[in-house]
PDB file of C-alpha atoms in Angstrom:
ATOM      1  CA  MET A   1      13.754   7.451   4.037  1.00  0.00           C
ATOM      2  CA  GLU A   2      15.953   5.250   2.596  1.00  0.00           C
ATOM      3  CA  LEU A   3      15.213   2.028   1.604  1.00  0.00           C
ATOM      4  CA  ALA A   4      18.237  -0.181   2.700  1.00  0.00           C
ATOM      5  CA  GLU A   5      16.425   0.777   5.824  1.00  0.00           C
ATOM      6  CA  ILE A   6      12.753   0.178   4.695  1.00  0.00           C
ATOM      7  CA  GLN A   7      13.720  -3.099   2.930  1.00  0.00           C
ATOM      8  CA  PRO A   8      17.100  -3.589   3.911  1.00  0.00           C
ATOM      9  CA  GLN A   9      17.523  -7.206   2.495  1.00  0.00           C
ATOM     10  CA  LEU A  10      15.490  -6.948  -0.859  1.00  0.00           C
ATOM     11  CA  PHE A  11      18.164  -3.487  -1.061  1.00  0.00           C
ATOM     12  CA  LYS A  12      20.868  -6.589  -0.596  1.00  0.00           C
ATOM     13  CA  GLN A  13      19.289  -8.786  -2.989  1.00  0.00           C
ATOM     14  CA  PHE A  14      18.326  -6.253  -5.859  1.00  0.00           C
ATOM     15  CA  SER A  15      21.982  -4.749  -5.821  1.00  0.00           C
ATOM     16  CA  LYS A  16      23.437  -8.263  -6.614  1.00  0.00           C
ATOM     17  CA  ILE A  17      20.900  -8.702  -9.447  1.00  0.00           C
ATOM     18  CA  LEU A  18      21.667  -4.459 -10.572  1.00  0.00           C
ATOM     19  CA  GLN A  19      25.573  -5.703 -10.466  1.00  0.00           C
ATOM     20  CA  GLY A  20      24.755  -9.004 -11.991  1.00  0.00           C
ATOM     21  CA  GLU A  21      22.499  -7.169 -14.838  1.00  0.00           C
ATOM     22  CA  LYS A  22      19.703 -10.510 -14.204  1.00  0.00           C
ATOM     23  CA  LEU A  23      17.028  -8.108 -13.749  1.00  0.00           C
ATOM     24  CA  SER A  24      14.125  -9.895 -15.093  1.00  0.00           C
ATOM     25  CA  HIS A  25      11.954  -8.200 -17.188  1.00  0.00           C
ATOM     26  CA  ALA A  26       8.475  -8.360 -14.872  1.00  0.00           C
ATOM     27  CA  TYR A  27       8.404  -8.063 -11.320  1.00  0.00           C
ATOM     28  CA  LEU A  28       4.555  -7.969  -9.494  1.00  0.00           C
ATOM     29  CA  PHE A  29       5.884  -6.777  -5.922  1.00  0.00           C
ATOM     30  CA  SER A  30       3.347  -7.787  -3.046  1.00  0.00           C
ATOM     31  CA  GLY A  31       3.201  -5.577  -0.245  1.00  0.00           C
ATOM     32  CA  GLY A  32       3.379  -1.911  -0.244  1.00  0.00           C
ATOM     33  CA  PHE A  33       5.787  -1.327   2.312  1.00  0.00           C
ATOM     34  CA  GLY A  34       8.636  -0.276   0.503  1.00  0.00           C
ATOM     35  CA  SER A  35       7.943  -1.082  -2.798  1.00  0.00           C
ATOM     36  CA  PHE A  36       7.082   2.348  -4.625  1.00  0.00           C
ATOM     37  CA  GLU A  37      11.033   2.915  -3.301  1.00  0.00           C
ATOM     38  CA  LEU A  38      12.096   0.090  -4.817  1.00  0.00           C
ATOM     39  CA  ALA A  39      10.174   0.169  -8.128  1.00  0.00           C
ATOM     40  CA  ILE A  40      11.903   4.180  -8.753  1.00  0.00           C
ATOM     41  CA  TRP A  41      15.350   3.116  -7.308  1.00  0.00           C
ATOM     42  CA  LEU A  42      15.216   0.224  -9.958  1.00  0.00           C
ATOM     43  CA  SER A  43      14.202   2.599 -13.030  1.00  0.00           C
ATOM     44  CA  GLN A  44      16.613   5.264 -11.676  1.00  0.00           C
ATOM     45  CA  ALA A  45      19.411   1.871 -11.885  1.00  0.00           C
ATOM     46  CA  LEU A  46      17.895   1.665 -15.896  1.00  0.00           C
ATOM     47  CA  PHE A  47      18.459   5.443 -16.705  1.00  0.00           C
ATOM     48  CA  CYS A  48      21.060   6.857 -14.750  1.00  0.00           C
ATOM     49  CA  GLN A  49      23.843   8.359 -16.361  1.00  0.00           C
ATOM     50  CA  SER A  50      26.474   7.933 -14.166  1.00  0.00           C
ATOM     51  CA  PRO A  51      26.222   4.718 -13.135  1.00  0.00           C
ATOM     52  CA  GLN A  52      28.147   3.167  -9.496  1.00  0.00           C
ATOM     53  CA  ASN A  53      28.844  -0.449 -10.198  1.00  0.00           C
ATOM     54  CA  HIS A  54      25.034  -0.734 -11.862  1.00  0.00           C
ATOM     55  CA  LEU A  55      23.662   1.199  -8.902  1.00  0.00           C
ATOM     56  CA  PRO A  56      21.838   4.557  -9.697  1.00  0.00           C
ATOM     57  CA  CYS A  57      23.773   7.708  -8.693  1.00  0.00           C
ATOM     58  CA  GLY A  58      20.966   9.442  -7.330  1.00  0.00           C
ATOM     59  CA  HIS A  59      21.958  12.704  -8.906  1.00  0.00           C
ATOM     60  CA  CYS A  60      21.911  12.868 -12.597  1.00  0.00           C
ATOM     61  CA  ARG A  61      19.511  14.253 -15.030  1.00  0.00           C
ATOM     62  CA  PRO A  62      17.482  11.615 -15.596  1.00  0.00           C
ATOM     63  CA  CYS A  63      17.575   9.637 -11.576  1.00  0.00           C
ATOM     64  CA  ARG A  64      15.908  13.093 -10.177  1.00  0.00           C
ATOM     65  CA  LEU A  65      12.636  13.068 -12.466  1.00  0.00           C
ATOM     66  CA  VAL A  66      12.862   9.578 -11.934  1.00  0.00           C
ATOM     67  CA  ALA A  67      12.267  10.121  -8.464  1.00  0.00           C
ATOM     68  CA  GLN A  68       9.639  12.765  -9.388  1.00  0.00           C
ATOM     69  CA  GLN A  69       7.899  10.506 -11.737  1.00  0.00           C
ATOM     70  CA  GLU A  70       8.503  12.686 -14.375  1.00  0.00           C
ATOM     71  CA  PHE A  71      11.049  11.104 -17.151  1.00  0.00           C
ATOM     72  CA  THR A  72       9.832  10.155 -20.561  1.00  0.00           C
ATOM     73  CA  ASP A  73      10.452   6.508 -20.253  1.00  0.00           C
ATOM     74  CA  LEU A  74       8.646   6.091 -17.308  1.00  0.00           C
ATOM     75  CA  HIS A  75       5.030   5.384 -17.908  1.00  0.00           C
ATOM     76  CA  LEU A  76       3.605   5.193 -14.346  1.00  0.00           C
ATOM     77  CA  VAL A  77      -0.643   4.448 -14.507  1.00  0.00           C
ATOM     78  CA  GLU A  78      -2.534   4.615 -11.132  1.00  0.00           C
ATOM     79  CA  PRO A  79      -6.283   3.966 -10.493  1.00  0.00           C
ATOM     80  CA  GLU A  80      -8.366   6.639 -12.236  1.00  0.00           C
ATOM     81  CA  GLY A  81     -11.200   6.549  -9.562  1.00  0.00           C
ATOM     82  CA  GLN A  82     -11.575   3.093  -7.771  1.00  0.00           C
ATOM     83  CA  MET A  83     -10.184   0.970 -11.131  1.00  0.00           C
ATOM     84  CA  ILE A  84      -7.450   0.841 -14.154  1.00  0.00           C
ATOM     85  CA  LYS A  85      -9.486   0.959 -16.873  1.00  0.00           C
ATOM     86  CA  THR A  86      -8.871  -0.896 -20.101  1.00  0.00           C
ATOM     87  CA  ALA A  87      -8.587   2.753 -21.563  1.00  0.00           C
ATOM     88  CA  GLN A  88      -5.344   3.308 -19.767  1.00  0.00           C
ATOM     89  CA  ILE A  89      -3.257  -0.254 -20.278  1.00  0.00           C
ATOM     90  CA  ARG A  90      -4.426  -0.365 -23.886  1.00  0.00           C
ATOM     91  CA  GLU A  91      -2.431   3.463 -23.661  1.00  0.00           C
ATOM     92  CA  LEU A  92       0.258   1.569 -23.155  1.00  0.00           C
ATOM     93  CA  THR A  93       0.331  -0.922 -26.325  1.00  0.00           C
ATOM     94  CA  GLN A  94       2.952   1.741 -27.969  1.00  0.00           C
ATOM     95  CA  VAL A  95       4.711   1.886 -25.277  1.00  0.00           C
ATOM     96  CA  PHE A  96       5.552  -1.736 -25.430  1.00  0.00           C
ATOM     97  CA  SER A  97       6.140  -1.602 -29.439  1.00  0.00           C
ATOM     98  CA  GLU A  98       8.608   0.891 -29.688  1.00  0.00           C
ATOM     99  CA  SER A  99      11.872   2.236 -27.959  1.00  0.00           C
ATOM    100  CA  GLY A 100      11.845   4.909 -25.652  1.00  0.00           C
ATOM    101  CA  TYR A 101      11.965   8.895 -26.122  1.00  0.00           C
ATOM    102  CA  GLU A 102      16.288   8.564 -24.725  1.00  0.00           C
ATOM    103  CA  GLY A 103      17.359   5.555 -25.403  1.00  0.00           C
ATOM    104  CA  LYS A 104      16.077   2.319 -25.843  1.00  0.00           C
ATOM    105  CA  GLN A 105      15.411   1.182 -22.196  1.00  0.00           C
ATOM    106  CA  GLN A 106      11.698   1.907 -20.922  1.00  0.00           C
ATOM    107  CA  VAL A 107      10.070   1.096 -17.658  1.00  0.00           C
ATOM    108  CA  VAL A 108       6.219   0.686 -16.933  1.00  0.00           C
ATOM    109  CA  LEU A 109       4.987   1.395 -12.925  1.00  0.00           C
ATOM    110  CA  ILE A 110       1.922   0.211 -12.706  1.00  0.00           C
ATOM    111  CA  ARG A 111       0.819   0.921  -8.739  1.00  0.00           C
ATOM    112  CA  ASP A 112      -2.632  -1.023  -7.351  1.00  0.00           C
ATOM    113  CA  ALA A 113      -2.528  -3.495  -9.946  1.00  0.00           C
ATOM    114  CA  GLU A 114      -5.139  -5.563  -8.229  1.00  0.00           C
ATOM    115  CA  LYS A 115      -7.721  -2.294  -9.383  1.00  0.00           C
ATOM    116  CA  MET A 116      -6.919  -3.526 -12.982  1.00  0.00           C
ATOM    117  CA  HIS A 117     -10.352  -4.108 -14.600  1.00  0.00           C
ATOM    118  CA  PRO A 118     -10.415  -7.812 -15.684  1.00  0.00           C
ATOM    119  CA  ASN A 119      -9.549  -6.914 -19.329  1.00  0.00           C
ATOM    120  CA  ALA A 120      -7.785  -4.308 -18.263  1.00  0.00           C
ATOM    121  CA  ALA A 121      -5.064  -7.409 -17.033  1.00  0.00           C
ATOM    122  CA  ASN A 122      -5.766  -9.471 -20.055  1.00  0.00           C
ATOM    123  CA  ALA A 123      -4.524  -6.804 -22.142  1.00  0.00           C
ATOM    124  CA  LEU A 124      -1.470  -6.115 -19.781  1.00  0.00           C
ATOM    125  CA  LEU A 125      -0.642  -9.934 -20.142  1.00  0.00           C
ATOM    126  CA  LYS A 126      -0.574  -9.951 -24.227  1.00  0.00           C
ATOM    127  CA  SER A 127       1.817  -7.336 -23.712  1.00  0.00           C
ATOM    128  CA  ILE A 128       4.268  -9.350 -20.514  1.00  0.00           C
ATOM    129  CA  GLU A 129       4.443 -12.535 -22.466  1.00  0.00           C
ATOM    130  CA  GLU A 130       5.895 -11.140 -26.109  1.00  0.00           C
ATOM    131  CA  PRO A 131       8.153  -7.366 -25.604  1.00  0.00           C
ATOM    132  CA  GLU A 132       9.254  -5.684 -28.494  1.00  0.00           C
ATOM    133  CA  THR A 133      11.759  -3.747 -26.789  1.00  0.00           C
ATOM    134  CA  GLN A 134      13.443  -3.676 -23.739  1.00  0.00           C
ATOM    135  CA  ILE A 135      11.231  -2.808 -21.190  1.00  0.00           C
ATOM    136  CA  VAL A 136      10.901  -4.016 -17.207  1.00  0.00           C
ATOM    137  CA  VAL A 137       7.414  -3.923 -15.579  1.00  0.00           C
ATOM    138  CA  PHE A 138       6.768  -3.535 -11.877  1.00  0.00           C
ATOM    139  CA  LEU A 139       3.012  -4.524 -10.979  1.00  0.00           C
ATOM    140  CA  LEU A 140       2.510  -2.956  -7.599  1.00  0.00           C
ATOM    141  CA  THR A 141       0.041  -4.416  -5.080  1.00  0.00           C
ATOM    142  CA  ASN A 142      -1.429  -5.194  -1.549  1.00  0.00           C
ATOM    143  CA  ASN A 143      -3.531  -7.812  -2.379  1.00  0.00           C
ATOM    144  CA  GLU A 144      -1.938 -10.493  -4.732  1.00  0.00           C
ATOM    145  CA  ASN A 145      -5.155 -12.886  -4.839  1.00  0.00           C
ATOM    146  CA  MET A 146      -6.822 -10.755  -6.501  1.00  0.00           C
ATOM    147  CA  ILE A 147      -3.990 -10.371  -9.503  1.00  0.00           C
ATOM    148  CA  LEU A 148      -4.951 -12.427 -12.186  1.00  0.00           C
ATOM    149  CA  GLU A 149      -2.705 -16.158 -11.959  1.00  0.00           C
ATOM    150  CA  THR A 150      -2.042 -15.829 -15.413  1.00  0.00           C
ATOM    151  CA  ILE A 151      -0.130 -12.500 -14.803  1.00  0.00           C
ATOM    152  CA  LYS A 152       1.460 -14.278 -11.468  1.00  0.00           C
ATOM    153  CA  SER A 153       2.709 -16.852 -13.321  1.00  0.00           C
ATOM    154  CA  ARG A 154       4.867 -14.376 -15.725  1.00  0.00           C
ATOM    155  CA  THR A 155       6.153 -12.079 -13.591  1.00  0.00           C
ATOM    156  CA  GLN A 156       8.709 -12.383 -10.739  1.00  0.00           C
ATOM    157  CA  VAL A 157       6.788 -12.071  -7.024  1.00  0.00           C
ATOM    158  CA  ILE A 158       8.621 -10.483  -4.706  1.00  0.00           C
ATOM    159  CA  HIS A 159       7.369 -10.209  -1.115  1.00  0.00           C
ATOM    160  CA  PHE A 160       7.907  -6.822   1.257  1.00  0.00           C
ATOM    161  CA  ALA A 161       7.428  -7.824   4.533  1.00  0.00           C
ATOM    162  CA  LYS A 162       6.064  -5.262   6.988  1.00  0.00           C
ATOM    163  CA  ASN A 163       8.915  -3.769   9.359  1.00  0.00           C
ATOM    164  CA  VAL A 164       7.114  -2.276  12.227  1.00  0.00           C
ATOM    165  CA  SER A 165      10.112  -1.579  14.071  1.00  0.00           C
ATOM    166  CA  TYR A 166      11.311   0.683  11.400  1.00  0.00           C
ATOM    167  CA  LEU A 167       7.300   2.202  10.757  1.00  0.00           C
ATOM    168  CA  GLN A 168       7.009   2.735  14.588  1.00  0.00           C
ATOM    169  CA  GLY A 169      10.288   4.715  15.364  1.00  0.00           C
ATOM    170  CA  PHE A 170       9.819   6.706  11.934  1.00  0.00           C
ATOM    171  CA  LEU A 171       6.241   8.283  13.071  1.00  0.00           C
ATOM    172  CA  GLU A 172       7.348   9.361  16.656  1.00  0.00           C
ATOM    173  CA  GLN A 173      10.297  10.754  14.151  1.00  0.00           C
ATOM    174  CA  LYS A 174       7.715  12.593  12.570  1.00  0.00           C
ATOM    175  CA  GLY A 175       5.955  13.915  16.225  1.00  0.00           C
ATOM    176  CA  LEU A 176       3.279  11.345  16.735  1.00  0.00           C
ATOM    177  CA  LEU A 177       2.793   9.956  20.124  1.00  0.00           C
ATOM    178  CA  LYS A 178       4.027   6.453  20.875  1.00  0.00           C
ATOM    179  CA  THR A 179       0.690   4.887  21.444  1.00  0.00           C
ATOM    180  CA  GLN A 180      -0.286   6.482  17.739  1.00  0.00           C
ATOM    181  CA  ALA A 181       2.485   5.576  15.879  1.00  0.00           C
ATOM    182  CA  GLU A 182       2.407   1.560  17.585  1.00  0.00           C
ATOM    183  CA  LEU A 183      -1.063   0.873  16.326  1.00  0.00           C
ATOM    184  CA  LEU A 184      -0.307   2.848  12.990  1.00  0.00           C
ATOM    185  CA  ALA A 185       2.426   0.874  12.187  1.00  0.00           C
ATOM    186  CA  GLN A 186       0.696  -2.610  12.650  1.00  0.00           C
ATOM    187  CA  ILE A 187      -3.094  -1.247  10.121  1.00  0.00           C
ATOM    188  CA  CYS A 188      -0.706   0.331   8.028  1.00  0.00           C
ATOM    189  CA  HIS A 189       1.086  -1.057   5.021  1.00  0.00           C
ATOM    190  CA  SER A 190       3.396   2.011   4.189  1.00  0.00           C
ATOM    191  CA  PRO A 191       5.342   4.788   6.122  1.00  0.00           C
ATOM    192  CA  ASP A 192       3.183   7.238   3.483  1.00  0.00           C
ATOM    193  CA  GLU A 193      -0.214   6.221   4.456  1.00  0.00           C
ATOM    194  CA  ALA A 194       0.386   5.797   8.422  1.00  0.00           C
ATOM    195  CA  LEU A 195       1.876   9.422   8.408  1.00  0.00           C
ATOM    196  CA  GLU A 196      -0.886  10.572   6.395  1.00  0.00           C
ATOM    197  CA  ILE A 197      -3.428   9.150   8.325  1.00  0.00           C
ATOM    198  CA  GLY A 198      -1.315  10.677  11.571  1.00  0.00           C
ATOM    199  CA  GLN A 199      -1.269  14.048  10.698  1.00  0.00           C
ATOM    200  CA  GLN A 200      -5.392  13.880   9.644  1.00  0.00           C
ATOM    201  CA  ASN A 201      -6.995  15.812  12.984  1.00  0.00           C
ATOM    202  CA  TRP A 202     -10.045  13.396  13.247  1.00  0.00           C
ATOM    203  CA  PHE A 203      -7.213  10.742  13.691  1.00  0.00           C
ATOM    204  CA  ASN A 204      -6.639  11.394  17.132  1.00  0.00           C
ATOM    205  CA  GLU A 205      -9.818  11.904  18.567  1.00  0.00           C
ATOM    206  CA  GLY A 206     -11.217   9.095  16.662  1.00  0.00           C
ATOM    207  CA  LEU A 207      -8.856   7.329  18.444  1.00  0.00           C
ATOM    208  CA  GLN A 208      -9.440   8.279  21.936  1.00  0.00           C
ATOM    209  CA  LYS A 209     -12.949   7.966  21.253  1.00  0.00           C
ATOM    210  CA  LEU A 210     -12.486   3.948  20.763  1.00  0.00           C
ATOM    211  CA  GLN A 211      -9.499   3.521  23.379  1.00  0.00           C
ATOM    212  CA  HIS A 212     -13.248   4.467  25.316  1.00  0.00           C
ATOM    213  CA  LEU A 213     -15.308   2.799  24.035  1.00  0.00           C
ATOM    214  CA  VAL A 214     -12.933  -0.518  24.873  1.00  0.00           C
ATOM    215  CA  LYS A 215     -12.800   0.624  28.740  1.00  0.00           C
ATOM    216  CA  LEU A 216     -16.709   1.285  28.620  1.00  0.00           C
ATOM    217  CA  LEU A 217     -17.375  -2.625  27.098  1.00  0.00           C
ATOM    218  CA  GLN A 218     -14.911  -3.910  29.948  1.00  0.00           C
ATOM    219  CA  LYS A 219     -17.318  -1.746  32.469  1.00  0.00           C
ATOM    220  CA  SER A 220     -20.481  -1.843  31.143  1.00  0.00           C
ATOM    221  CA  GLY A 221     -22.044  -3.245  27.917  1.00  0.00           C
ATOM    222  CA  ASP A 222     -25.081  -0.227  28.213  1.00  0.00           C
ATOM    223  CA  GLU A 223     -22.457   2.156  28.613  1.00  0.00           C
ATOM    224  CA  ALA A 224     -20.888   1.561  26.037  1.00  0.00           C
ATOM    225  CA  PHE A 225     -23.665   0.831  23.985  1.00  0.00           C
ATOM    226  CA  LEU A 226     -25.013   4.874  24.797  1.00  0.00           C
ATOM    227  CA  TYR A 227     -21.210   6.021  23.523  1.00  0.00           C
ATOM    228  CA  LEU A 228     -21.394   4.672  20.729  1.00  0.00           C
ATOM    229  CA  ARG A 229     -23.995   7.572  18.701  1.00  0.00           C
ATOM    230  CA  GLU A 230     -20.094   9.553  19.311  1.00  0.00           C
ATOM    231  CA  VAL A 231     -18.172   7.057  18.252  1.00  0.00           C
ATOM    232  CA  VAL A 232     -20.225   6.636  14.478  1.00  0.00           C
ATOM    233  CA  GLU A 233     -20.270  10.681  14.357  1.00  0.00           C
ATOM    234  CA  LEU A 234     -16.360  11.032  14.341  1.00  0.00           C
ATOM    235  CA  PHE A 235     -16.068   8.429  12.011  1.00  0.00           C
ATOM    236  CA  ASP A 236     -18.374   9.622   8.847  1.00  0.00           C
ATOM    237  CA  ASP A 237     -17.286   7.554   5.768  1.00  0.00           C
ATOM    238  CA  LYS A 238     -16.010   4.256   4.751  1.00  0.00           C
ATOM    239  CA  GLU A 239     -12.277   4.638   4.551  1.00  0.00           C
ATOM    240  CA  LYS A 240     -12.273   6.160   8.076  1.00  0.00           C
ATOM    241  CA  GLN A 241     -14.658   3.283   9.039  1.00  0.00           C
ATOM    242  CA  SER A 242     -12.681   1.051   7.726  1.00  0.00           C
ATOM    243  CA  ILE A 243      -9.643   1.827  10.036  1.00  0.00           C
ATOM    244  CA  ALA A 244     -11.909   2.235  13.218  1.00  0.00           C
ATOM    245  CA  PHE A 245     -12.548  -1.604  12.933  1.00  0.00           C
ATOM    246  CA  GLU A 246      -8.921  -1.930  12.091  1.00  0.00           C
ATOM    247  CA  LEU A 247      -8.057   0.319  15.346  1.00  0.00           C
ATOM    248  CA  LEU A 248     -10.326  -2.125  17.383  1.00  0.00           C
ATOM    249  CA  LEU A 249      -9.436  -5.032  16.538  1.00  0.00           C
ATOM    250  CA  GLN A 250      -6.000  -3.542  18.163  1.00  0.00           C
ATOM    251  CA  LEU A 251      -6.531  -2.333  20.437  1.00  0.00           C
ATOM    252  CA  PHE A 252      -8.942  -5.421  21.801  1.00  0.00           C
ATOM    253  CA  ASN A 253      -5.925  -7.871  20.957  1.00  0.00           C
ATOM    254  CA  GLN A 254      -3.701  -5.555  23.628  1.00  0.00           C
ATOM    255  CA  GLU A 255      -6.833  -5.887  26.022  1.00  0.00           C
ATOM    256  CA  LYS A 256      -6.786  -9.495  25.361  1.00  0.00           C
ATOM    257  CA  MET A 257     -10.333  -9.277  24.291  1.00  0.00           C
ATOM    258  CA  SER A 258     -10.487 -12.301  22.781  1.00  0.00           C
ATOM    259  CA  PRO A 259     -14.779 -12.795  22.256  1.00  0.00           C
ATOM    260  CA  GLU A 260     -14.730  -8.963  21.010  1.00  0.00           C
ATOM    261  CA  ILE A 261     -11.964  -9.831  18.742  1.00  0.00           C
ATOM    262  CA  LEU A 262     -14.793 -12.139  16.880  1.00  0.00           C
ATOM    263  CA  LYS A 263     -17.453 -10.298  17.000  1.00  0.00           C
ATOM    264  CA  THR A 264     -15.578  -7.577  15.241  1.00  0.00           C
ATOM    265  CA  PHE A 265     -14.307 -10.188  12.611  1.00  0.00           C
ATOM    266  CA  GLN A 266     -18.386 -10.539  12.227  1.00  0.00           C
ATOM    267  CA  ALA A 267     -18.738  -7.443  12.248  1.00  0.00           C
ATOM    268  CA  ILE A 268     -16.805  -6.740   9.245  1.00  0.00           C
ATOM    269  CA  LYS A 269     -18.077  -9.063   7.103  1.00  0.00           C
ATOM    270  CA  MET A 270     -21.821  -7.292   7.729  1.00  0.00           C
ATOM    271  CA  TRP A 271     -20.314  -4.265   7.209  1.00  0.00           C
ATOM    272  CA  LYS A 272     -18.600  -4.800   3.822  1.00  0.00           C
ATOM    273  CA  SER A 273     -22.324  -6.716   3.006  1.00  0.00           C
ATOM    274  CA  ASN A 274     -23.666  -2.992   3.412  1.00  0.00           C
ATOM    275  CA  VAL A 275     -24.980  -3.387   6.719  1.00  0.00           C
ATOM    276  CA  ARG A 276     -24.660   0.100   8.508  1.00  0.00           C
ATOM    277  CA  PHE A 277     -21.788   1.238  10.578  1.00  0.00           C
ATOM    278  CA  GLU A 278     -23.450   1.789  13.587  1.00  0.00           C
ATOM    279  CA  SER A 279     -25.866  -1.682  13.323  1.00  0.00           C
ATOM    280  CA  SER A 280     -22.030  -3.167  13.007  1.00  0.00           C
ATOM    281  CA  LEU A 281     -20.553  -1.767  15.811  1.00  0.00           C
ATOM    282  CA  ASN A 282     -24.011  -2.488  17.866  1.00  0.00           C
ATOM    283  CA  PHE A 283     -23.116  -6.246  17.013  1.00  0.00           C
ATOM    284  CA  ILE A 284     -19.710  -5.861  18.823  1.00  0.00           C
ATOM    285  CA  VAL A 285     -21.287  -4.249  22.214  1.00  0.00           C
ATOM    286  CA  LEU A 286     -24.715  -6.161  22.632  1.00  0.00           C
TER     287      LEU A 286
END
């Protein structure tokens, strides 16, 4: 995937920043559509051995290793389970106080930054405030509202709008049906996420069952209620159930079923409050 196609405006903006040597020391990338790709590309620019007008060549050893997330002075932090733990951030303390192994420059890239434990976020805040070495920090999040205001105030916040038309075309090129690609382009945050879901065996069957449920709802609430058991059996974990609700919202929107849309929002709140998935769907149907 070409970054210039995914986020053309941001690609131009940061090309100018690199060429003017005005890259800041800390960024918060809000929205997953191309944010990781841009962070990797900027990291390549910082380490590249053969830059072209300050832009990364993409072919030298550091560029290749950064692309593979294996470069020594690129420090990637991701959640362990459902959380980025305080110990993970404290391990970076030495990174912030020392020069890199291959040069002075270092990069810290933190994915799903909204999952940082509050103590971890506070530990990171101190390092962002007073960096002792040449270091650039990229915080990536799909939920900006869960990032501490103190961290946001010390970073440059960049918003990544979703390029729906690009995402739909990308998925169709990968072999997904137009209907599947259209729906996934609406509910997913990134091409990788959409493709991963679209290629799973349960997704196509699950989508067909939800489409049938919507048709039954338009005809008979009783028939829809009886059909729910088949839907529930397929969406058998939290991740799949979350996707089911998102798909239902899109399907109801396509059919202009406003009462069902409102009920679905209520059902999602119930489900997030630990009401069983089946009971939450019952609320929509009854």
